[in-house]
Amino acid sequence: MTYLCTEMKQITVKDQDLSNAAMEGMDAFIHVFVEAIHEAIGGELTDDTMQELNADQLTLLAWDTLHEEVMDGGFIQLIHNGYGPYIFKNPFAKALNKLWGMRELSKILYEVHTLWLQNREEIERDCTDEEFMALFERFPQFDDYDDMFVENEEEYTSQVAHYIDEHIEKFATIV
């Protein structure tokens, strides 16, 4: 996640879509921006498309990946699916803490980063479904972090939605 921006992509969100999403809830509100960013970059985050986004847009996409993966299968799934470098080798946790005020989540990410460094080779390797499920038993040190994320997911989502709402111009132009 390189935070140098060459030429900004014009990202737009329809006011009506935003109003509808806001009535549905925080997840839908956040999703409107995630989808608009994905659409603007052709659906694929690459080294080139990263250069077209600002730090907040990149942080939002990383949040979306983190949220989807951890809520579906925990940090082991996130790592196994190859997102470890994306989440842990970039300034994502720092941005959450320093810019978005999400200190608690940032702290969790720094702690999981240490576990990732210690166990990544084994967790990231190709394996059968049975071997993948066995990873959860072999690496119980991730359990507490999975639980902390799930228990606080609603608060984290609220913090993300509020940050977007307070800094909407950093994410998209409303049309």
PDB file of C-alpha atoms in Angstrom:
ATOM      1  CA  MET A   1       0.000   0.000   0.000  1.00  0.00           C
ATOM      2  CA  THR A   2       2.013   2.922  -1.265  1.00  0.00           C
ATOM      3  CA  TYR A   3       0.665   6.233  -0.109  1.00  0.00           C
ATOM      4  CA  LEU A   4       2.276   8.354  -2.809  1.00  0.00           C
ATOM      5  CA  CYS A   5      -0.345   9.636  -5.136  1.00  0.00           C
ATOM      6  CA  THR A   6       0.440  10.524  -8.711  1.00  0.00           C
ATOM      7  CA  GLU A   7      -2.828  11.440 -10.387  1.00  0.00           C
ATOM      8  CA  MET A   8      -5.974  11.101  -8.327  1.00  0.00           C
ATOM      9  CA  LYS A   9      -8.835   9.033  -9.654  1.00  0.00           C
ATOM     10  CA  GLN A  10     -12.124  10.874  -9.704  1.00  0.00           C
ATOM     11  CA  ILE A  11     -14.385   8.870  -7.439  1.00  0.00           C
ATOM     12  CA  THR A  12     -18.031   9.792  -7.284  1.00  0.00           C
ATOM     13  CA  VAL A  13     -20.947   8.618  -5.182  1.00  0.00           C
ATOM     14  CA  LYS A  14     -24.555   9.426  -5.982  1.00  0.00           C
ATOM     15  CA  ASP A  15     -26.268  11.375  -3.225  1.00  0.00           C
ATOM     16  CA  GLN A  16     -29.325   9.119  -3.512  1.00  0.00           C
ATOM     17  CA  ASP A  17     -27.200   5.966  -3.127  1.00  0.00           C
ATOM     18  CA  LEU A  18     -25.578   7.479  -0.074  1.00  0.00           C
ATOM     19  CA  SER A  19     -28.914   8.439   1.457  1.00  0.00           C
ATOM     20  CA  ASN A  20     -30.331   4.964   0.858  1.00  0.00           C
ATOM     21  CA  ALA A  21     -27.239   3.297   2.308  1.00  0.00           C
ATOM     22  CA  ALA A  22     -27.232   5.559   5.361  1.00  0.00           C
ATOM     23  CA  MET A  23     -30.796   4.434   6.110  1.00  0.00           C
ATOM     24  CA  GLU A  24     -29.720   0.767   5.832  1.00  0.00           C
ATOM     25  CA  GLY A  25     -26.883   1.154   8.322  1.00  0.00           C
ATOM     26  CA  MET A  26     -23.179   1.634   8.756  1.00  0.00           C
ATOM     27  CA  ASP A  27     -22.123  -1.385   6.711  1.00  0.00           C
ATOM     28  CA  ALA A  28     -24.137  -0.233   3.712  1.00  0.00           C
ATOM     29  CA  PHE A  29     -22.822   3.326   4.095  1.00  0.00           C
ATOM     30  CA  ILE A  30     -19.209   2.104   4.073  1.00  0.00           C
ATOM     31  CA  HIS A  31     -19.937  -0.272   1.195  1.00  0.00           C
ATOM     32  CA  VAL A  32     -21.055   2.588  -1.064  1.00  0.00           C
ATOM     33  CA  PHE A  33     -17.580   4.113  -0.810  1.00  0.00           C
ATOM     34  CA  VAL A  34     -15.749   0.803  -1.130  1.00  0.00           C
ATOM     35  CA  GLU A  35     -17.705  -0.029  -4.275  1.00  0.00           C
ATOM     36  CA  ALA A  36     -17.127   3.427  -5.766  1.00  0.00           C
ATOM     37  CA  ILE A  37     -13.384   3.107  -5.195  1.00  0.00           C
ATOM     38  CA  HIS A  38     -13.320  -0.393  -6.693  1.00  0.00           C
ATOM     39  CA  GLU A  39     -15.293   0.811  -9.696  1.00  0.00           C
ATOM     40  CA  ALA A  40     -12.924   3.747 -10.233  1.00  0.00           C
ATOM     41  CA  ILE A  41      -9.879   1.464 -10.309  1.00  0.00           C
ATOM     42  CA  GLY A  42     -11.454  -1.172 -12.524  1.00  0.00           C
ATOM     43  CA  GLY A  43     -12.137  -3.578  -9.686  1.00  0.00           C
ATOM     44  CA  GLU A  44      -8.504  -4.484  -9.075  1.00  0.00           C
ATOM     45  CA  LEU A  45      -6.077  -3.003  -6.610  1.00  0.00           C
ATOM     46  CA  THR A  46      -2.624  -3.123  -8.199  1.00  0.00           C
ATOM     47  CA  ASP A  47       0.601  -1.184  -7.722  1.00  0.00           C
ATOM     48  CA  ASP A  48      -0.553   1.169 -10.497  1.00  0.00           C
ATOM     49  CA  THR A  49      -4.093   1.690  -9.208  1.00  0.00           C
ATOM     50  CA  MET A  50      -2.776   2.255  -5.673  1.00  0.00           C
ATOM     51  CA  GLN A  51      -0.945   5.271  -7.013  1.00  0.00           C
ATOM     52  CA  GLU A  52      -4.277   6.745  -8.101  1.00  0.00           C
ATOM     53  CA  LEU A  53      -5.798   6.649  -4.615  1.00  0.00           C
ATOM     54  CA  ASN A  54      -5.150   8.719  -1.513  1.00  0.00           C
ATOM     55  CA  ALA A  55      -4.192   7.382   1.913  1.00  0.00           C
ATOM     56  CA  ASP A  56      -7.760   7.361   3.231  1.00  0.00           C
ATOM     57  CA  GLN A  57      -9.104   5.498   0.196  1.00  0.00           C
ATOM     58  CA  LEU A  58      -6.341   2.899   0.511  1.00  0.00           C
ATOM     59  CA  THR A  59      -6.972   2.560   4.234  1.00  0.00           C
ATOM     60  CA  LEU A  60     -10.673   2.013   3.564  1.00  0.00           C
ATOM     61  CA  LEU A  61      -9.938  -0.765   1.062  1.00  0.00           C
ATOM     62  CA  ALA A  62      -7.580  -2.408   3.563  1.00  0.00           C
ATOM     63  CA  TRP A  63     -10.285  -2.118   6.250  1.00  0.00           C
ATOM     64  CA  ASP A  64     -12.762  -3.785   3.906  1.00  0.00           C
ATOM     65  CA  THR A  65     -10.384  -6.691   3.260  1.00  0.00           C
ATOM     66  CA  LEU A  66      -9.562  -7.045   6.953  1.00  0.00           C
ATOM     67  CA  HIS A  67     -13.236  -6.921   7.925  1.00  0.00           C
ATOM     68  CA  GLU A  68     -14.388  -9.443   5.317  1.00  0.00           C
ATOM     69  CA  GLU A  69     -11.607 -11.946   5.963  1.00  0.00           C
ATOM     70  CA  VAL A  70     -11.575 -11.827   9.770  1.00  0.00           C
ATOM     71  CA  MET A  71     -15.358 -11.936  10.085  1.00  0.00           C
ATOM     72  CA  ASP A  72     -15.451 -14.923   7.713  1.00  0.00           C
ATOM     73  CA  GLY A  73     -12.551 -16.982   9.025  1.00  0.00           C
ATOM     74  CA  GLY A  74     -10.355 -15.028  11.390  1.00  0.00           C
ATOM     75  CA  PHE A  75      -6.797 -13.864  11.020  1.00  0.00           C
ATOM     76  CA  ILE A  76      -5.663 -17.339   9.938  1.00  0.00           C
ATOM     77  CA  GLN A  77      -7.959 -17.122   6.909  1.00  0.00           C
ATOM     78  CA  LEU A  78      -6.747 -13.592   6.148  1.00  0.00           C
ATOM     79  CA  ILE A  79      -3.137 -14.789   6.227  1.00  0.00           C
ATOM     80  CA  HIS A  80      -3.807 -18.037   4.369  1.00  0.00           C
ATOM     81  CA  ASN A  81      -5.591 -16.156   1.598  1.00  0.00           C
ATOM     82  CA  GLY A  82      -2.461 -14.083   1.018  1.00  0.00           C
ATOM     83  CA  TYR A  83      -3.506 -10.794   2.607  1.00  0.00           C
ATOM     84  CA  GLY A  84      -0.782 -10.787   5.280  1.00  0.00           C
ATOM     85  CA  PRO A  85       1.619  -8.529   3.370  1.00  0.00           C
ATOM     86  CA  TYR A  86      -1.228  -6.206   2.346  1.00  0.00           C
ATOM     87  CA  ILE A  87      -2.366  -5.730   5.936  1.00  0.00           C
ATOM     88  CA  PHE A  88       0.866  -6.066   7.910  1.00  0.00           C
ATOM     89  CA  LYS A  89       3.637  -4.748   5.632  1.00  0.00           C
ATOM     90  CA  ASN A  90       1.918  -1.489   4.843  1.00  0.00           C
ATOM     91  CA  PRO A  91       1.147   1.503   7.067  1.00  0.00           C
ATOM     92  CA  PHE A  92      -2.446   0.353   7.547  1.00  0.00           C
ATOM     93  CA  ALA A  93      -2.280  -0.061  11.357  1.00  0.00           C
ATOM     94  CA  LYS A  94      -0.425   3.231  11.667  1.00  0.00           C
ATOM     95  CA  ALA A  95      -3.059   5.014   9.572  1.00  0.00           C
ATOM     96  CA  LEU A  96      -5.854   3.538  11.680  1.00  0.00           C
ATOM     97  CA  ASN A  97      -4.172   4.764  14.846  1.00  0.00           C
ATOM     98  CA  LYS A  98      -2.744   8.139  13.869  1.00  0.00           C
ATOM     99  CA  LEU A  99      -5.263   9.325  11.276  1.00  0.00           C
ATOM    100  CA  TRP A 100      -8.485   7.495  12.042  1.00  0.00           C
ATOM    101  CA  GLY A 101      -8.169   7.360  15.852  1.00  0.00           C
ATOM    102  CA  MET A 102      -8.694   3.585  16.008  1.00  0.00           C
ATOM    103  CA  ARG A 103      -5.984   2.831  18.569  1.00  0.00           C
ATOM    104  CA  GLU A 104      -7.487  -0.406  19.891  1.00  0.00           C
ATOM    105  CA  LEU A 105      -7.737  -2.034  16.451  1.00  0.00           C
ATOM    106  CA  SER A 106      -4.289  -0.756  15.554  1.00  0.00           C
ATOM    107  CA  LYS A 107      -2.857  -2.412  18.659  1.00  0.00           C
ATOM    108  CA  ILE A 108      -4.475  -5.727  17.712  1.00  0.00           C
ATOM    109  CA  LEU A 109      -2.970  -5.491  14.231  1.00  0.00           C
ATOM    110  CA  TYR A 110       0.510  -4.829  15.585  1.00  0.00           C
ATOM    111  CA  GLU A 111       0.224  -7.873  17.855  1.00  0.00           C
ATOM    112  CA  VAL A 112      -1.119 -10.105  15.070  1.00  0.00           C
ATOM    113  CA  HIS A 113       1.696  -8.788  12.842  1.00  0.00           C
ATOM    114  CA  THR A 114       4.189 -10.392  15.233  1.00  0.00           C
ATOM    115  CA  LEU A 115       2.318 -13.716  15.050  1.00  0.00           C
ATOM    116  CA  TRP A 116       2.176 -13.421  11.267  1.00  0.00           C
ATOM    117  CA  LEU A 117       5.941 -12.991  11.061  1.00  0.00           C
ATOM    118  CA  GLN A 118       6.462 -16.066  13.247  1.00  0.00           C
ATOM    119  CA  ASN A 119       3.985 -18.346  11.457  1.00  0.00           C
ATOM    120  CA  ARG A 120       3.357 -16.984   7.986  1.00  0.00           C
ATOM    121  CA  GLU A 121       5.223 -19.609   5.959  1.00  0.00           C
ATOM    122  CA  GLU A 122       3.206 -22.463   7.368  1.00  0.00           C
ATOM    123  CA  ILE A 123      -0.152 -20.646   7.320  1.00  0.00           C
ATOM    124  CA  GLU A 124       0.309 -19.291   3.784  1.00  0.00           C
ATOM    125  CA  ARG A 125       1.290 -22.584   2.152  1.00  0.00           C
ATOM    126  CA  ASP A 126      -1.140 -24.390  -0.142  1.00  0.00           C
ATOM    127  CA  CYS A 127      -3.110 -27.073   1.616  1.00  0.00           C
ATOM    128  CA  THR A 128      -6.262 -29.126   1.498  1.00  0.00           C
ATOM    129  CA  ASP A 129      -9.456 -27.970   3.200  1.00  0.00           C
ATOM    130  CA  GLU A 130      -8.769 -30.431   6.011  1.00  0.00           C
ATOM    131  CA  GLU A 131      -5.216 -29.093   6.467  1.00  0.00           C
ATOM    132  CA  PHE A 132      -6.567 -25.538   6.429  1.00  0.00           C
ATOM    133  CA  MET A 133      -9.087 -26.330   9.170  1.00  0.00           C
ATOM    134  CA  ALA A 134      -6.291 -27.918  11.209  1.00  0.00           C
ATOM    135  CA  LEU A 135      -4.443 -24.582  11.151  1.00  0.00           C
ATOM    136  CA  PHE A 136      -6.977 -23.206  13.627  1.00  0.00           C
ATOM    137  CA  GLU A 137      -6.046 -25.920  16.118  1.00  0.00           C
ATOM    138  CA  ARG A 138      -2.314 -25.604  15.442  1.00  0.00           C
ATOM    139  CA  PHE A 139      -2.279 -21.828  15.952  1.00  0.00           C
ATOM    140  CA  PRO A 140      -4.612 -21.096  18.878  1.00  0.00           C
ATOM    141  CA  GLN A 141      -2.654 -17.902  19.623  1.00  0.00           C
ATOM    142  CA  PHE A 142      -4.803 -16.199  16.974  1.00  0.00           C
ATOM    143  CA  ASP A 143      -8.069 -17.076  18.757  1.00  0.00           C
ATOM    144  CA  ASP A 144      -8.021 -14.212  21.238  1.00  0.00           C
ATOM    145  CA  TYR A 145      -7.411 -11.684  18.461  1.00  0.00           C
ATOM    146  CA  ASP A 146     -10.218 -13.153  16.359  1.00  0.00           C
ATOM    147  CA  ASP A 147     -12.507 -12.907  19.383  1.00  0.00           C
ATOM    148  CA  MET A 148     -11.453  -9.316  20.122  1.00  0.00           C
ATOM    149  CA  PHE A 149     -12.148  -8.308  16.532  1.00  0.00           C
ATOM    150  CA  VAL A 150     -15.542 -10.004  16.398  1.00  0.00           C
ATOM    151  CA  GLU A 151     -16.593  -8.666  19.816  1.00  0.00           C
ATOM    152  CA  ASN A 152     -15.664  -5.120  18.794  1.00  0.00           C
ATOM    153  CA  GLU A 153     -16.640  -5.315  15.117  1.00  0.00           C
ATOM    154  CA  GLU A 154     -19.701  -3.124  15.505  1.00  0.00           C
ATOM    155  CA  GLU A 155     -17.679  -0.411  17.265  1.00  0.00           C
ATOM    156  CA  TYR A 156     -14.906  -0.609  14.648  1.00  0.00           C
ATOM    157  CA  THR A 157     -17.457  -0.370  11.848  1.00  0.00           C
ATOM    158  CA  SER A 158     -19.038   2.622  13.565  1.00  0.00           C
ATOM    159  CA  GLN A 159     -15.636   4.316  13.856  1.00  0.00           C
ATOM    160  CA  VAL A 160     -14.930   3.718  10.158  1.00  0.00           C
ATOM    161  CA  ALA A 161     -18.359   5.048   9.145  1.00  0.00           C
ATOM    162  CA  HIS A 162     -17.959   8.125  11.319  1.00  0.00           C
ATOM    163  CA  TYR A 163     -14.482   8.829   9.958  1.00  0.00           C
ATOM    164  CA  ILE A 164     -15.800   8.615   6.399  1.00  0.00           C
ATOM    165  CA  ASP A 165     -18.769  10.827   7.257  1.00  0.00           C
ATOM    166  CA  GLU A 166     -16.522  13.457   8.871  1.00  0.00           C
ATOM    167  CA  HIS A 167     -14.020  13.385   5.971  1.00  0.00           C
ATOM    168  CA  ILE A 168     -16.271  12.517   3.043  1.00  0.00           C
ATOM    169  CA  GLU A 169     -14.297  14.702   0.618  1.00  0.00           C
ATOM    170  CA  LYS A 170     -11.260  12.443   1.102  1.00  0.00           C
ATOM    171  CA  PHE A 171     -13.210   9.443  -0.174  1.00  0.00           C
ATOM    172  CA  ALA A 172     -15.416  10.676  -2.994  1.00  0.00           C
ATOM    173  CA  THR A 173     -17.274  13.538  -4.566  1.00  0.00           C
ATOM    174  CA  ILE A 174     -21.022  13.403  -3.944  1.00  0.00           C
ATOM    175  CA  VAL A 175     -23.038  13.971  -7.104  1.00  0.00           C
TER     176      VAL A 175
END
